[in-house]
Amino acid sequence: MTIRDDDVARSGDEPTRDEHHELRLPWSLSDRRIPRRVVQPLQSFLEQEAASGILLVAATVAALVWANAWSDAYRSFWSTPVAIGIGGAAVMETLRGWVNDGLMAIFFLVVALEIKRELISGELRDRRSAALPAFAAVGGMVVPALLFLAVNPSIPDSKGWGMSMPTDIAFALGILAIGAPRVPTAVKVFLLTLAIADDLGTIVALVVFYHRPVDVTALALAAVLAATFVVLRRVHVRATSVYVLLATALWVALHEAGTAATLAGVIVGFLVPATAFQRPAAVSREARSVADRTVDDPEPPDADAPEWLYLATLSREAVPPLARAERALLPWAAWGVLPIFALANAGVVFRGGELATVIAHPITLGLLLARIAGKPIGILAGAGIGIASGLARRPSQLTWPRLAAAATAAGVPFAVSLFVAQIAYLRPELRHVASGAVLVAAVVTSAIAIFALRVTFRRSTAAG
Amino acid sequence: MAPEPLHAAVVPSAEDDSGSRLRPPWSRSPRTAARRIARPLQSFLDAEASSGVLLLVAAAVALAWANSPWSSSYERLWSTVVTVRVGGWSISEDLRHWVNEGLMALFFLVVGLEIKRELLTGELRDRRRAAVPAIAAVGGMLVPAAIYLAFNAGGVGASGWGIPMATDIAFALGVLTIAASHSPATVKPFLLTLAIVDDIGALVVIALFYSTGIAVGGLVAAVTLVGVILLLQRLDVRATIVYVALGVAVWIACFESHVQPAIAGVVLGLATPAVPFQRPKAVSREAIRTAEETVDDPEPPDADAPQWLRLSWLSREAVSPLARIEHLLHPWTSNVIVPLFALANAGVVLTSSALRDAVTSPITLGIVCGLVIGKPLGIAAASALAVRVGRGQLPNGMRWPHLLGTGVVAGIGFTVSLFVADLAFSTERLVSEAKIGILVASVLAGALAYAAFRLWGREASP
């Protein structure tokens, strides 16, 4: 998750320091020592493309150290129950659950916003370009699952085939940021779309094949809420609070339905309108007239407040809600949600003997094969079939080597795979092995992906 | 309550810009539902008396509901327990107390903002003038307590002396708004100041005499957090989210230390800056610059987003945080939170035996006499004393009849009285007698105040 260079959020929101000297600077931009020595350097660090990747790695390392040095503290901290109860009903999750289901919904919301923007005005505007990651996702789900089943043909080991399908968006993006900091947008968008597509595919697989109990009433309620969102949008209701409320309700409904609550983020992201409420020309005219109507020293001091608040609302309405939401949430998603997610989930405890048992197990072998070989092969094959059939098109920036390198990043399994491991296996010892297998596969595939990305993109940058 | 109803602020409307191309939101659109329902509702809510009307309706509904065949559902709803739990720590309260202590803290925040605005730029800028309502409030607390004790000294009800000391700000202002439309504008801020001082007094009484003990740790934490807020303001930290987080922390600290969270609201309101961050002139220049630099059809569609968002940010900073928060919260507190409070608290069960007990109960009589007679007496006497000894003068245009009327209005004890009654008595019967006393006194005071302002208000006006 990175900010595009052309619209570094901070310079958009706050008065900048050099020009307009009559504007009064807030603390973070002032000449005081702490802002000058700490806050401003921190801000320029965060504005770099690789910042979120670096933070993610730092959080992962911190999680590993924490989990191995103080394993009880790590486990008990992230299993702290946090609940909101009303009468008999309650939404209860561990702290880790709130991070994975709650905070990550914000992350998925931002991802959906980015994909929607690309669909409307960016890389995916051409339908055939948009079809490519869909084809690739299907290939990237089928081939790994088949490979896993080939290694583990009999029940109960075979039940974990679903673990080989999902791509972990968070880690894939983090790895992309570390391995290829100046990656072309086309590659990043391809990976994002692919990852969303196979997340949706995994959710379908969970419901259909794993008979995960789904509360149909709650699901219907979620559908009604999403429909309400659409209707309110159509009749030009603009109050943000209404939509925030609806989104929260949708999250609760999906959470209660037993599906992935993060899906709420994806749905809401795609529903956010991409056109501005006001024509910029109309707002420009109003801006001039407010500037004319107001005075510098009103009496009482708040006399012009309605005028200024009116202008504040209108200037916001000159920006598409999609762009507003993206700018408001992107920094939180990249620098808050992702590192916290890694901190909560990456704390693998390594104990000598255990590791050996896990590595030797056929489940691990199958998963490794599926994620290292199956994912890239499946993605390339799916993309090839799509292009050959004429239904999909490969953007010129997305060369085959780049596509292959991105496909290795899609091989990193994590949160959703861990989740599948929990419901696929009933016997605790198999569950344990499966969780270990996911973690081992995550480490191995991450290393391979970073290497592949480094090689590919160093070469391609040198060539270009 | 604001002299200029900020919440009625200009919204792009279909009518006033026929020639332009601003697009109205749903509530201003020519759609049937918007035209027939949303817009009339909005103009009702924008009117100042709406809060008082909604409050009365809510109280009446609560009474009717609690005495209807569905009375059990009333109790069941408001005693639904809502819990927030993190590990071993939890806040668990019934719905009624979430309203009383959670939402009402926002109401008191707005009250704090209004007091600050009045003190800095409004009627109460003159400290000598502010002194009179403050002294009046003290008189209006001592006399009712004395009258109550005259009925109850040595009896089972003696501990209820704090009940008739209170004034319900929302109810009193609501009645005043409806009844005193012909009275001078200074009556309202006078009552507001009086009621606030009264409330703070009542909360001090609760803290000192009715608390099982304020936890010092939590209190220190709350005071420290307020200190941090003031420090960050001095440093020019402006991010709203920082102050929202700190405000919530202050609320939790107060809640944990058994300090009424309402106090937290008032304190935070008083701590809010009343001066805008930017000079309007500088923002005007930026507005014109943005208008010149942006285009009507940018490519990509969000190309001009940074400029527009920056202008939006700056325009907000041209308004003081005090005015911004008031503008944001005022419609919610007056039209939603306070009526909700009345709905949650006014539902007293009135059976014939309860009423029979109440008529002869010294508790009920002490409360009714304390509020209906003691309040105006104490307020008028203390004001007269304050003016006589030269501590100040009555506000512009306010005459003695207005003062007496204000005193009667202040006898609507309702909210805080109900609150104290719950703390003072543990037996169901005593609580019920007290609540009946509070309701009767509040209705009587309200009716008398209405009559008084209608009769005297007009005559006394110049």
Tab-separated table of C-alpha atoms in Angstrom, chain B residues 203-214 258-259 423:
chain	number	residue	atom	x	y	z
B	203	LEU	CA	-22.875	17.671	41.429
B	204	VAL	CA	-20.531	18.842	44.174
B	205	VAL	CA	-23.218	17.893	46.674
B	206	ILE	CA	-23.555	14.498	45.025
B	207	ALA	CA	-19.819	14.027	45.086
B	208	LEU	CA	-19.413	15.125	48.711
B	209	PHE	CA	-22.527	13.770	50.360
B	210	TYR	CA	-24.003	11.068	48.159
B	211	SER	CA	-20.979	9.275	46.703
B	212	THR	CA	-19.660	6.083	48.122
B	213	GLY	CA	-16.346	7.816	47.587
B	214	ILE	CA	-14.561	9.356	44.658
B	258	HIS	CA	-17.397	7.984	40.289
B	259	VAL	CA	-17.221	11.625	39.258
B	423	LEU	CA	-28.717	7.940	45.381
